[in-house]
Amino acid sequence: MAKYVLARVSFFGMVILGATFVVFLVLHGLADPARIALPIGSTDEEVDTFRDEMGLNDPFLVQYLRFIANALQGDFNNSLWLGGSNIDIVLDRIPVTLVLALVAIGIAGLVGVFLGMLAALRAGTWVDDVISGIGYALTSISDVWLSLVLILVFAVNLHWFATSGFGLDPRLVVLPVLALALRPVGQVTQVTRAAMLGVSKQEYAILARAKGMPRLRVAFVHLLKNAAPPILTFLVYEMGRLFAGTAVVVESIFAWPGVGSLAVGALERGDIFLIQTLVVVVAVIVATLNLFADVLHMILDRRIVRQG
Amino acid sequence: MRTRTILTVLTSLSIAVAGCSSVGSGANTGPSTDKLIVALGAEAPALDPHIIDAAPLRQILNDNVFEGLVKWSTGEDPELIPALATEWTQTTPTTWTFTLEEGVEFQNGEPFDAEAAAYSLNRVRDPANNSQLATYLGTVTNVTADGEYDLVIETDGPDPILPRRLTWIMMVPPELTKTGSEALAENPAGTGPYQVSKQDSVGVELSTWPDYRGDVPADAIENIQFITREDDAARTALLRANEAHLVFNLPLEADDSVSEVTTIPGLEVSALRLNTLGKLTQDIRVREAIAKAINVADLREGLLGEFGRGTNGQIMVEGVDGFNPDLEDYEFDPEGARDLIEQAGASGKTIKLIGVAGRYVKGKEAAEAVAGALEEVGFTVDLDVVDFQTWIDIVLNPSPDSPEIVYAGPGSDAYLDGSQCFDVFVAKEGSASLFPGAEFPDAQAKLTAAAKETDPATRTQYLEDISEQVHESYAMVPLFSFDLLWGTNGVTFEPRRDNTIPMLTVRFKNG
């Protein structure tokens, strides 16, 4: 396993380089960031001076290599949109997205596993139908629509929660977490149900039931334990997806100052330096999570294989 | 499986019904009057007023925390009034002298004097600082202190509107600022009536500065919190849920759902820039046909309702120097348009129309409506609604190969002067200009003359003449302008046409 982990870590660096190169290429093919940053009435001379100061007039490869060299020293330039150091801006935002994603994944894990188990244990009955129907519905819902409906119903009409805003007050946390967690709840329900049904057909499960073991004990001791690897690895992968994508919508609508809303703002304003910084940081995070998921899966599988 | 399908549909429908319901509200206590909550439509950058040119930064800082030498008054007919300068004169054709208010201090104790003012302006001008506001001082060649309270600004030619260019340039404390932009941003110390009491990921909080030199009315609001809600629906929801008192950039669609709306005529015109140098539109008959094909009154009414305003066929609005009161919108004459198209041999020919999403109010919808109107009179329209970055690339690289029609939004918010949009869309070297200067040499000559003309009445006449020539050229087809909207919840205030509010004018209605 050590060799596997080592190989994956070395692959890490290639992933980061590859992602940054592609994004760098694409961004520099887009419109001139100087033109976007400066007022429309700026003269060509003013724009050129600005580009010179920012190093944007240098050849593409020179700019890319300078970016890599500076990045290795922790220098990611300043934001054209927000001012200030890009790496500081991004690192400031990570905890916000982390809190949102962790809580959402936690809820998705607890609720989704519970519902999935229930559906599997009652497979073929109306309980299974209801739960599976809810699961399908939740995976089909649009994040934007769900967020706005939650705001309209629970904040504007019922005044139970705040419409938006960041903080650890439950009034501020519940709606964005729900908006982010409900779709993974549906997905985890389906994954758990499928995994549980899969392992329930294994010989050890049949034997346990034949021995008269209580049904719930069979479910937790044998079925869930053996169904855990795909569920856990799905949760970790989903965490990466939330970080790199799904959180964008929820953060934007609920005004949570995380990496997602930052990425939207940077893209809208053509802040290439900030976008490049975001790509590096998010790529590191997602690659780390994926690596963790792979290792976790290996560990869980090995244990189960040894005990089996 | 059938059961699951039914359940899926039922679940979705029930959520939809809940979303559309107008259940009676729960506890509705209204926003507290302990603190004014103001929602902005975009995130504010670091609180250094010199580096980033951004509306949210102006909305928080300008004339609240920091002050400039001069400022615009509030209301529909703004005038340039003293701020930190008590008077100013053009002492020579290329020199302006500003007399500064005496005995003023910054909030960190540094004195405000001519040296501090010179430092502030030179900081913006210094290319090493990468200031996005440097263009507003583009005509300035030298800034020096002449004595303790006289500031001398030299320009590279006569600049009769230099004072207007200074309204967005704030004065900063030199010693603090010299330690770095971050130092200033973390401890913004201006001369204004408010100081920054807190800034974090939630927003920026201001409180009245007890040592402010001016009058602070007894009923002025002491504590203000600026928060950001970029999503239009989320920002509107703040008002409906009593979570904010004042919301900037209220979307037009929200008007019916919000009980209090304050408006002021904006300074931006939505218009079509036609390619006069190449392609089909280099023929003035085609351009005139495009102008006559569009019913701008109906377009304005349909898209903007009561918040739309006419343009009198010009790319600037009433109240801006250069607005010609004798001009009117182009006549809506589809039959005349068809005749002109026939004469020009353009019937059935394809013209490209570039629209832009998310940049101008109702921009996408207006572009689509224009495309429809042009097809009615016989054009084939290739409509392409692009993102802002692509649009910038197209509009700021004008050439005979440019698309026939590009949606644009000439604005006059920086100087309230026609030169702001003429310099861009009409001048020979204008960054977005495709004006047929060769056919209208007088326009370019008058633009050059207006830039140097120190007599206000003569200058105004030059600008109005240019408006007339732009109108006659059909180089730009103005569609509409619109009001700025603020949603309010229990407050009154005095807005400015550049979409800022001096916070000392805000009052709680029941305060």
JSON list of C-alpha atoms in Angstrom, two decimals, chain A residues 107-121 131 188-189 192 220 224:
[
{"chain": "A", "resi": 107, "resn": "ILE", "atom": "CA", "xyz": [-26.08, 15.07, 7.22]},
{"chain": "A", "resi": 108, "resn": "ALA", "atom": "CA", "xyz": [-26.03, 13.30, 3.89]},
{"chain": "A", "resi": 109, "resn": "GLY", "atom": "CA", "xyz": [-24.13, 10.42, 5.46]},
{"chain": "A", "resi": 110, "resn": "LEU", "atom": "CA", "xyz": [-26.35, 10.02, 8.49]},
{"chain": "A", "resi": 111, "resn": "VAL", "atom": "CA", "xyz": [-29.71, 10.52, 6.82]},
{"chain": "A", "resi": 112, "resn": "GLY", "atom": "CA", "xyz": [-28.79, 8.86, 3.54]},
{"chain": "A", "resi": 113, "resn": "VAL", "atom": "CA", "xyz": [-27.36, 5.75, 5.20]},
{"chain": "A", "resi": 114, "resn": "PHE", "atom": "CA", "xyz": [-30.36, 5.45, 7.48]},
{"chain": "A", "resi": 115, "resn": "LEU", "atom": "CA", "xyz": [-32.84, 5.76, 4.62]},
{"chain": "A", "resi": 116, "resn": "GLY", "atom": "CA", "xyz": [-30.80, 3.50, 2.37]},
{"chain": "A", "resi": 117, "resn": "MET", "atom": "CA", "xyz": [-30.62, 0.81, 5.05]},
{"chain": "A", "resi": 118, "resn": "LEU", "atom": "CA", "xyz": [-34.32, 1.07, 5.68]},
{"chain": "A", "resi": 119, "resn": "ALA", "atom": "CA", "xyz": [-35.06, 0.76, 1.97]},
{"chain": "A", "resi": 120, "resn": "ALA", "atom": "CA", "xyz": [-32.75, -2.22, 1.63]},
{"chain": "A", "resi": 121, "resn": "LEU", "atom": "CA", "xyz": [-34.20, -4.00, 4.68]},
{"chain": "A", "resi": 131, "resn": "ILE", "atom": "CA", "xyz": [-37.76, 6.05, 0.15]},
{"chain": "A", "resi": 188, "resn": "VAL", "atom": "CA", "xyz": [-26.24, 8.32, -0.53]},
{"chain": "A", "resi": 189, "resn": "THR", "atom": "CA", "xyz": [-29.63, 6.69, -0.06]},
{"chain": "A", "resi": 192, "resn": "THR", "atom": "CA", "xyz": [-26.44, 2.58, 0.48]},
{"chain": "A", "resi": 220, "resn": "PHE", "atom": "CA", "xyz": [-25.40, -3.47, 11.36]},
{"chain": "A", "resi": 224, "resn": "LEU", "atom": "CA", "xyz": [-23.52, -2.25, 6.85]}
]
